[in-house]
Structure formats: C-alpha cells, structure tokens
Coordinates of C-alpha atoms in Angstrom, one line a residue:
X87 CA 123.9 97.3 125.1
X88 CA 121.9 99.8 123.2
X89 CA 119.8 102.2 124.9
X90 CA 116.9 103.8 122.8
X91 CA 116.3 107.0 123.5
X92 CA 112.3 106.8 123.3
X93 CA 111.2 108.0 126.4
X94 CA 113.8 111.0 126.4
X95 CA 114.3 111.5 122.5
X96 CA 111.2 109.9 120.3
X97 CA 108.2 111.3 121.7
X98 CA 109.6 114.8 120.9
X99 CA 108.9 114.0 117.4
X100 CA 105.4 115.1 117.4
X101 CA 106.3 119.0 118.2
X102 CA 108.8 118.6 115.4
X103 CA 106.7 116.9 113.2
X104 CA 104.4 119.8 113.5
X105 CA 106.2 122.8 113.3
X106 CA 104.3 125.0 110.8
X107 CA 106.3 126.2 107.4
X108 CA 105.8 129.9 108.3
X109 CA 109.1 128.4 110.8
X110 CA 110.5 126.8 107.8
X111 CA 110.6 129.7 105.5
X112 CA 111.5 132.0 108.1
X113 CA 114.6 129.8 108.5
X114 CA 115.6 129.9 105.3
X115 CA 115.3 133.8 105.3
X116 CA 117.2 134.8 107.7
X117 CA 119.7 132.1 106.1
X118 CA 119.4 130.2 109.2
X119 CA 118.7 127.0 106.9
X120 CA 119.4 126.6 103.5
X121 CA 117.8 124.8 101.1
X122 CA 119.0 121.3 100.4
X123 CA 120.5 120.9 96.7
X124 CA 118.2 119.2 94.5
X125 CA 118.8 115.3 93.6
X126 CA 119.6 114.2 90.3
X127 CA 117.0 114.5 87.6
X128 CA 117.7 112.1 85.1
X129 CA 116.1 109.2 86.9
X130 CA 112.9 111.5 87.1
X131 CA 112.5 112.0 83.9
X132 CA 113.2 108.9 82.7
X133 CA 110.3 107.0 85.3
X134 CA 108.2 110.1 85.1
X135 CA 108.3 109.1 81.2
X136 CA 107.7 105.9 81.6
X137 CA 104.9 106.2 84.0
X138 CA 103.4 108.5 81.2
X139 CA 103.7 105.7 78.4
X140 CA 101.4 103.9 81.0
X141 CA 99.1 106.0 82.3
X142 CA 98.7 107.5 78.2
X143 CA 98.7 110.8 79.5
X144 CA 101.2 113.8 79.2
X145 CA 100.5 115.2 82.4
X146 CA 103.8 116.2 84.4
X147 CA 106.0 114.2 87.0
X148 CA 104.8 116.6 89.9
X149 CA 101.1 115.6 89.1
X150 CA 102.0 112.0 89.1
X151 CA 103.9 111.5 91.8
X152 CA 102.8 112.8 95.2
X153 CA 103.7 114.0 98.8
X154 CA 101.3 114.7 101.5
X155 CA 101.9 118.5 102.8
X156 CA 101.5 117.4 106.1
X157 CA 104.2 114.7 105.8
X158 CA 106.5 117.1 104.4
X159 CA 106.4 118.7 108.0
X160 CA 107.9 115.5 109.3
X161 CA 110.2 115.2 106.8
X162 CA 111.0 118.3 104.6
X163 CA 111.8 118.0 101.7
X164 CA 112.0 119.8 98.2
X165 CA 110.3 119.0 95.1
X166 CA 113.1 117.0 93.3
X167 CA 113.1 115.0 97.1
X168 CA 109.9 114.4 97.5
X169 CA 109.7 112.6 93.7
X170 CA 112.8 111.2 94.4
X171 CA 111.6 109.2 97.5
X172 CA 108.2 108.3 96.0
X173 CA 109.8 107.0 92.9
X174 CA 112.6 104.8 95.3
X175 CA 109.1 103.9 97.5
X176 CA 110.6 105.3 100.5
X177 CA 107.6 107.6 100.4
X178 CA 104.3 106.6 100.0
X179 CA 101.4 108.7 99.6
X180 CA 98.3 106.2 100.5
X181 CA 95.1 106.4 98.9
X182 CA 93.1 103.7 100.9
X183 CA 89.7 105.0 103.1
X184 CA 88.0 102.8 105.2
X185 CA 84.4 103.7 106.8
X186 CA 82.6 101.8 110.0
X187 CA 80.0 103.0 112.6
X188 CA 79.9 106.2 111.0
X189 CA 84.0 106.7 111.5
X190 CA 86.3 107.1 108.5
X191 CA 89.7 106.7 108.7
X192 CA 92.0 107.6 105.6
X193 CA 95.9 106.4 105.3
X194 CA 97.5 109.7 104.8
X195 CA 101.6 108.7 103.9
X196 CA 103.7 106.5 105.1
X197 CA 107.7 107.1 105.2
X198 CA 110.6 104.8 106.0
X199 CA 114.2 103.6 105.9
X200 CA 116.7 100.9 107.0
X201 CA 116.2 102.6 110.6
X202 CA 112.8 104.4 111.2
X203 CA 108.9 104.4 109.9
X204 CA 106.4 106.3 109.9
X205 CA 102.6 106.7 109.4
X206 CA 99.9 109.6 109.3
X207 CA 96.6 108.9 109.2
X208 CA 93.3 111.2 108.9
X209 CA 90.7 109.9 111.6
X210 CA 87.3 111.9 110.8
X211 CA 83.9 111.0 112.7
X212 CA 80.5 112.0 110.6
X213 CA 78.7 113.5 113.9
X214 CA 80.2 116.9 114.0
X215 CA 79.4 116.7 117.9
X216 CA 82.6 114.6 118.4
X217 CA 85.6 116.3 119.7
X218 CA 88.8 114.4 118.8
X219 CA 91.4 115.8 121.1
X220 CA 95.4 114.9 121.5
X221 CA 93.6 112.9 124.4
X222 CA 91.6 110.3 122.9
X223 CA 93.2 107.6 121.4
X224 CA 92.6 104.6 119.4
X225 CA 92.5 100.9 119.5
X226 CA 95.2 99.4 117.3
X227 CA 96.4 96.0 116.6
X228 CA 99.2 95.4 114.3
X229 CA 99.8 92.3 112.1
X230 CA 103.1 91.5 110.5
X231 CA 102.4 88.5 108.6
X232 CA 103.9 85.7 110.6
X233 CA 106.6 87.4 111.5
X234 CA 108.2 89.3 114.5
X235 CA 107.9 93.4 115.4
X236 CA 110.9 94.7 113.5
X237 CA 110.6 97.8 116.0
X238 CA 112.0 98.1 118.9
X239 CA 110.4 100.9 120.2
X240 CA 106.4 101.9 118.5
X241 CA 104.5 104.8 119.4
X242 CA 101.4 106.4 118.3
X243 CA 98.8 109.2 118.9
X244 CA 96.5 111.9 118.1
X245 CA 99.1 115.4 117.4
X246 CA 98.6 117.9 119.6
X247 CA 96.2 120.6 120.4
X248 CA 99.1 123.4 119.4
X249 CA 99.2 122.3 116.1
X250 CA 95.9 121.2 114.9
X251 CA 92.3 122.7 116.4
X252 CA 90.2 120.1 118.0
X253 CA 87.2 119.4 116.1
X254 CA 85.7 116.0 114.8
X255 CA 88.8 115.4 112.5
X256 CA 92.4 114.9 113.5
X257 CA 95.6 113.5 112.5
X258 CA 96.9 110.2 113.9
X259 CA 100.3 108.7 113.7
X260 CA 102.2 105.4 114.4
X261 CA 106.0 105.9 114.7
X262 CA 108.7 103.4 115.1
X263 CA 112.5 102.7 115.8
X264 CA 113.7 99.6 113.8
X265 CA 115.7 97.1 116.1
X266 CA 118.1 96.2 113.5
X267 CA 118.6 98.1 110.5
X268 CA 117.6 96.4 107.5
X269 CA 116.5 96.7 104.3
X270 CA 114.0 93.7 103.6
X271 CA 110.1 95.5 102.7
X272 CA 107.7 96.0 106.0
X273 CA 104.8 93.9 105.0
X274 CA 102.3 95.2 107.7
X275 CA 98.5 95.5 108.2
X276 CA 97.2 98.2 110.4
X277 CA 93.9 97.2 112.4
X278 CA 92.0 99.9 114.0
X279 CA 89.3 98.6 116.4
X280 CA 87.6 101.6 118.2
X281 CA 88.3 105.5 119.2
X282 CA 88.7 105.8 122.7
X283 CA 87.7 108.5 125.0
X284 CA 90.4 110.3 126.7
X285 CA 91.8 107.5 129.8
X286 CA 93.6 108.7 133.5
X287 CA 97.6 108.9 133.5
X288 CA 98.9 105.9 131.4
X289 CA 94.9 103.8 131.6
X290 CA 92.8 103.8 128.3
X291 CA 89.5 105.5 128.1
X292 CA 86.5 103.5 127.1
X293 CA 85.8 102.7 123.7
X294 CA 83.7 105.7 122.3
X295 CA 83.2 104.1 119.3
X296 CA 83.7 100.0 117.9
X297 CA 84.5 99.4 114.7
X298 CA 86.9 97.4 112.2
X299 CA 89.0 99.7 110.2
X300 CA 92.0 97.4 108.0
X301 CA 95.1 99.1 106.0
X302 CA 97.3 96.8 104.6
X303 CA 101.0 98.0 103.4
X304 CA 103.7 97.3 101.8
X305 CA 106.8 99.5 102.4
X306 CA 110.1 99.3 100.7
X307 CA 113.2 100.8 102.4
X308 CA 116.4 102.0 100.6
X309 CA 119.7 100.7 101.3
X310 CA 122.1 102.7 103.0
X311 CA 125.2 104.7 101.7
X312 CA 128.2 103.2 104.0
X313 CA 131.4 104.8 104.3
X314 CA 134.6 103.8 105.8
X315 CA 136.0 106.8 108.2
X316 CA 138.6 105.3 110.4
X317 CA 140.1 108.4 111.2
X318 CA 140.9 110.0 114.7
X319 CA 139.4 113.8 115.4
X320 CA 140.0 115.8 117.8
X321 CA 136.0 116.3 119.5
X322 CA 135.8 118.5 122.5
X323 CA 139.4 118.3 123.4
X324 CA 139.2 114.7 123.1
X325 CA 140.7 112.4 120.6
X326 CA 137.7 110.1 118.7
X327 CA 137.9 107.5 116.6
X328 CA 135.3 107.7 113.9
X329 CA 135.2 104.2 112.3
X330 CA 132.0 104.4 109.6
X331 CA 129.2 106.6 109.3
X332 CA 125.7 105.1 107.0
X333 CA 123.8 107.9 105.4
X334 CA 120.1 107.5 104.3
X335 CA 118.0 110.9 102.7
X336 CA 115.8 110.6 106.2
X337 CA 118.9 109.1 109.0
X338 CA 122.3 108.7 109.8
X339 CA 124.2 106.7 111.8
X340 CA 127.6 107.1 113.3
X341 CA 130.5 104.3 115.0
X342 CA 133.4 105.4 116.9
X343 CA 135.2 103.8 119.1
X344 CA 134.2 103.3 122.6
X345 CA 137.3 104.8 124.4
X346 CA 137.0 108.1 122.5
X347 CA 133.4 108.3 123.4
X348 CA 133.7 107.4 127.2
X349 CA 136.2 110.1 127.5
X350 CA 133.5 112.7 126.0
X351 CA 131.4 110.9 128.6
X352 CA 134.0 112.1 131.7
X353 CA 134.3 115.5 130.0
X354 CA 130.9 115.7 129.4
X355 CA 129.7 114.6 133.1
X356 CA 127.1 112.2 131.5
X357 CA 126.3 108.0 131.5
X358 CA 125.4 106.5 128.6
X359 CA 124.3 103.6 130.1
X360 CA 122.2 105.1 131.7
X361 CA 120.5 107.0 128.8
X362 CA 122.6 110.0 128.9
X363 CA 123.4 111.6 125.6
X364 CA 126.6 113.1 124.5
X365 CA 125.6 116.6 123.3
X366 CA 129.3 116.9 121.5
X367 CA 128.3 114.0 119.0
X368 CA 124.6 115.5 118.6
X369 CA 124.6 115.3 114.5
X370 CA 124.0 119.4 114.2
X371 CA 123.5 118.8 110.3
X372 CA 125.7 118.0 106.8
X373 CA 127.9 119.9 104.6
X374 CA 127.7 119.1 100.3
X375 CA 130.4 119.3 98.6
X376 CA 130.0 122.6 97.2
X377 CA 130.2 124.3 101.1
X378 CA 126.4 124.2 101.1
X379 CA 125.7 123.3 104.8
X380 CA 121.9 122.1 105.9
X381 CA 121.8 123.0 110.0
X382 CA 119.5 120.3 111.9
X383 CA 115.8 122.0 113.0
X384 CA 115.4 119.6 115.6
X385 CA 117.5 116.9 116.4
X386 CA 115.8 113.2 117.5
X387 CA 118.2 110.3 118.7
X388 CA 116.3 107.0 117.8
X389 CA 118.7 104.8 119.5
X390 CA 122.4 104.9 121.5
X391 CA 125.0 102.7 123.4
X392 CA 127.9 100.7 123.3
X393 CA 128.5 97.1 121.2
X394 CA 131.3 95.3 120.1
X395 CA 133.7 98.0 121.4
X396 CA 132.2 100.5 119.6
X397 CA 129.9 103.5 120.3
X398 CA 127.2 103.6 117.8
X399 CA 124.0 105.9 117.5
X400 CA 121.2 106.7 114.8
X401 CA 119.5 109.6 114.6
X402 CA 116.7 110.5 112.2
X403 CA 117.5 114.0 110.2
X404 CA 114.6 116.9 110.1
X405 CA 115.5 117.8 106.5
X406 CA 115.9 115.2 103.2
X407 CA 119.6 115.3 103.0
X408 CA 121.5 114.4 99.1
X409 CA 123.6 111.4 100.3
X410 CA 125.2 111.7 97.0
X411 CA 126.7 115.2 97.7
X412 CA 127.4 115.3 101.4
X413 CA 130.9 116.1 102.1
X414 CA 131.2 115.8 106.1
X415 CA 128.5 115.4 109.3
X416 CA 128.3 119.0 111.6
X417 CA 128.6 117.3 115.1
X418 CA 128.4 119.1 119.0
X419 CA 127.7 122.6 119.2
X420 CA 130.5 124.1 117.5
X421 CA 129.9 122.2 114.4
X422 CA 132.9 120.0 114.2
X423 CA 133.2 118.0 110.7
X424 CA 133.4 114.6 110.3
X425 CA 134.6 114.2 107.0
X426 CA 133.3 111.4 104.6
X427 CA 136.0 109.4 102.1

C-alpha cells in the first residue's frame, strides 16, 4: 500500500513555492545551482511560426507564449522551458476573470503532469478595508464532469504572510497528488462560493462574503519518459535493485525492489508503512549528459510505499529538468547516481 506523504511532505510546498528569486539567483552565484540546459528549439520556432501565420503578426515566441512570474516560483524554469511547456500545454497561463459581490477572482496558471497539478489564483476584493490573510479561506466546490477525483490527496489555500503582505489581494492555490498516473486531459470546473473569515483549529470561519465565481479548464498532461534500469547499486552500504525510473520536466518517479529498500529501512531506523521516508533515496537532483548537474532546492515526496514487490515513490522536482539530456538521478545525501540506459 502506498502512503502519500501529504501531511508530512505536500503542505511544505507553499514555503517552496514561494521562495523569492533573490534565493534563486543567489544559488546559482555561488554555483550552488546551475542553470538547467535549454530544450530544443526547433519545435519553437517552428509553432512560434505558425502561431504567427495565425495571429498575422510578427511579434516574437516570448510575446506569444506566456508564464506567470509567480508560477515560475513553483516551478522554475528558463525561457526555452517555460515556452516549451506552454506549447506541450503542460503550462497554462489563464486569462479568465470572474467578478461577484464586489469580489474578483482571476485564474493565474495552471501546471500539470501524469503525477501532480496545480493552480494559482489572484483573489482581489474592491473594499480596500478587507484584509485577506493566509487565514481566511474560501469556499470551493470542484466539478469533474461525471467523473471521479483523479487526486488522491487536494489541498488549497491563501500563501503565507512571509511571502506576500496582507492587504485586500492575495494569492490562492489548489494543489493535488494524482492517484494513478495518467495521461488522459483534466477536464475540471473550479466553483468558488464565498471568502471566509479566518475559522478555530481545522473549523471554517463564516462566509464573509457569497458569491458565484466559475473557471472551467481543460489541462493536458505529457506522457512520461520510461526507462528500464534493472540494475543493482550499492546505496548506503546496501545492495538496491533499481528496476525503472519515469521522468517528466516537473516529476520523477523511481521502482526498486522491495528487499533492497527494506534493508535501507533497517539501516535507516525508519517504517515506511508507517510514513517514514528513506532519506538515502531522497532524489537530491539530475545529472545531463554533458556533467551538468541541477541540485534539488527543496525536495517534496507526493506519494511512497510498497506494491507488487516493489518500492515505488514520486516526487515532484523544484527546477524544469531536460528529460531528453539527463544522464543519471543524484539520490541520498552523498549524491549517489542512478544511471539511466
């Protein structure tokens, strides 16, 4: 059985989301973190032309296609990234507004995959006396068409105070761990119903203010790079079978075998089932084939556990990775590679 690391792992994922680029760049100076390689460009050019033809325009690909800045603190990417996942619609910047009892709520960017999704949205209230703080919340009902939750875990909330000032606008975002990786579109519409005042430990506060706010989307989610391992490594002094690893630009997930990984378990002092994690198989970051390595900024486990015999996690990266170009995974603290056929 799987365990997923939400309650331990997940709700992290708001400090990351928000660290500020001065920590970026300061990173990358003291050559902490390097930049990721850029993806290939002859796709770009050729949709960036076509998407001119249409649009009868000569303006450039970086004008057309877009990437929220804020989103690209959840996900950081570079330039050639950033178009990349817009043109595969892994990234979508969203343009709809929507304006009720003097509320506006504006879809931001959504961002997803075969194993995680994500959502930012801009709430704003028109009476400058309204404080939105990281306590408030709002009213949401979500609608997937006749179909079941794909999510096995789904969180959501205002960011915190540390990384935006309270005033009457703040961001909001809706976060989720797929149960079953998959590739099929996420046909979803988001219904917000009311901003609520701040509640008492895990109760709702009353509704502050009633209204309908509707977002309807449509997400598509790239396929997977798989690759066949089945090879044994020798992983804090134990011997691990590495079966398969699946790269996304925005995940990863790694199989071994289960014996390998219950002996890390013993040397580790930790249970997995009962939501440990095993810090020598924490994916640290990635290696390209030309000895670039890309060092993990903050690491976030979506899910974990044993099935079929096998020990398989996924874990969502901090940086857009080039599956094309990656070479081997950096796992446990010593950075012990993984290498990929």
């Amino acid at each position: 059985m799987k365990n997923k690391k939400w309650s331990s792992e997940f709700p992290e994922v708001p400090e990351f989301v928000h660290q500020t680029v001065l920590d970026t760049l300061d990173g990358l100076d003291c050559g902490k973190v390097k930049k990721v390689k850029q993806m290939k460009k002859r796709t770009i050019i050729i949709l960036a032309a076509a998407m001119i033809a249409i649009l009868g325009t000569t303006v450039s690909a970086s004008e057309i296609f877009k990437w929220n800045e804020k989103a690209n603190e959840v996900f950081e990417a570079d330039e050639e990234q950033q178009r990349e996942l817009v043109m595969e619609q892994v990234a979508q910047e969203e343009y709809q507004t929507t304006t009720d009892a003097g509320l506006t709520i504006r879809a931001v960017q959504t961002i997803q995959d075969v194993n995680c999704f994500y959502a930012l949205f801009e709430i704003t209230a028109e009476d400058d006396s309204i404080q939105i703080s990281p306590e408030n919340d709002m009213g949401v009902q979500i609608d997937y068409h006749g179909k079941e939750s794909p999510f096995g875990m789904l969180g959501r909330g205002f960011v915190e105070e540390g990384r935006q000032e309270i005033s009457n606008s703040r961001y909001y975002e809706i976060y989720g761990t797929k149960a079953d990786a998959g590739t099929e579109d996420l046909d979803m519409t988001i219904h917000f119903t009311s901003l609520d005042a701040p509640g008492e430990k895990a109760l709702a506060g009353d509704a502050m203010i009633k209204g309908d706010w509707e977002f309807s989307l449509n997400l598509h989610a790239v396929e997977a790079t798989r690759y066949e391992v089945n090879k044994e490594y020798q992983i804090a002094g134990c011997t691990v079978m590495v079966k398969e690893v699946e790269l996304t630009p925005i995940s990863v997930k790694l199989v071994c075998d289960e014996a390998g990984a219950r002996e890390l378990e013993k040397t580790e002092g930790v249970n997995i089932d009962q939501a440990d994690s095993l810090r020598s198989l924490f994916i640290n970051g990635v290696k390209y084939q030309d000895g670039t390595v890309v060092e993990e900024e903050g690491y976030q486990e979506l899910s974990v556990g044993y099935e079929n015999g096998n020990y398989e996690k996924t874990a969502r990266f901090s940086h857009v990775i080039d599956v094309e170009n990656v070479s081997a995974l950096l796992v446990g603290d010593n950075r012990e590679e993984i290498s990929l056929p």
